[in-house]
Amino acid sequence: MKESHKDIWLKRKQLGRSRYLVLFGLLPWGLGLTVITSLIELISFQQINPVWVPARLVLFFFIGFFVANARWQAMENRFESDSQQRP
């Protein structure tokens, strides 16, 4: 792992897992994809069906949680294996 990547990961790790999941999973994936899909719906159909907005939020929050959790685990494993290789 490059030193710059290690420094970035250490800063993100200091946030804690819960906060990392919110900042790098739930917010960008959950809110971001909900806004994007709602805009696509608005452009395509000239209206937004309010029933689908909460469903999108729930679905994309779950996706964001799992993506961020997988990234956290991958970086933990990568950081751990890198620190074991170097004396």
C-alpha positions in Angstrom: 0.0 0.0 0.0 1.3 3.4 -0.9 2.1 5.8 1.9 -0.5 8.3 0.6 -3.2 5.6 0.6 -2.2 4.5 4.1 -2.4 8.1 5.4 -5.9 8.5 3.8 -7.0 5.2 5.3 -5.7 6.1 8.8 -7.6 9.4 8.7 -10.8 7.6 7.6 -10.3 4.9 10.1 -10.1 7.5 12.9 -13.7 8.4 12.0 -14.8 5.0 13.3 -16.7 2.4 11.4 -20.2 3.8 12.0 -19.4 7.3 10.9 -17.4 5.9 7.9 -20.5 3.9 6.8 -22.7 7.0 7.0 -20.3 9.3 5.2 -19.0 7.0 2.5 -22.0 4.7 2.1 -25.4 5.9 3.3 -25.2 9.5 2.2 -23.5 9.2 -1.2 -25.3 6.0 -2.2 -28.6 6.5 -0.5 -29.2 10.1 -1.0 -27.2 10.5 -4.2 -28.8 7.6 -6.1 -32.3 8.6 -4.9 -31.8 12.1 -6.2 -30.4 10.8 -9.5 -33.2 8.3 -10.1 -35.8 10.9 -9.1 -34.3 13.3 -11.6 -34.4 10.7 -14.3 -38.0 10.0 -13.5 -38.8 13.7 -13.6 -37.1 14.1 -17.0 -38.7 11.0 -18.4 -42.2 11.3 -17.1 -42.4 15.0 -16.1 -43.4 14.1 -12.6 -42.1 12.3 -9.6 -44.2 9.6 -8.0 -43.9 10.3 -4.2 -44.6 6.6 -3.3 -41.3 5.6 -4.9 -39.0 8.1 -3.1 -39.0 6.4 0.3 -38.6 3.0 -1.4 -35.6 4.3 -3.3 -34.1 5.7 -0.1 -34.5 2.4 1.7 -33.1 0.4 -1.2 -30.2 2.7 -1.9 -29.3 3.0 1.8 -29.0 -0.8 2.0 -26.8 -0.8 -1.1 -24.7 2.0 0.3 -24.3 0.2 3.6 -23.2 -3.0 2.0 -20.8 -1.2 -0.4 -19.2 0.9 2.4 -19.0 -2.1 4.7 -17.2 -4.2 2.0 -14.8 -1.3 1.4 -14.1 -1.0 5.1 -13.4 -4.7 5.4 -11.2 -4.7 2.3 -9.2 -1.7 3.6 -8.8 -3.3 7.0 -7.5 -6.5 5.5 -5.2 -4.7 3.1 -3.8 -2.4 5.8 -3.4 -5.4 8.2 -1.6 -7.5 5.6 0.6 -4.6 4.5 1.6 -3.9 8.1 2.5 -7.5 8.7 4.7 -7.7 5.6 6.8 -4.7 6.7 9.0 -5.1 9.8 
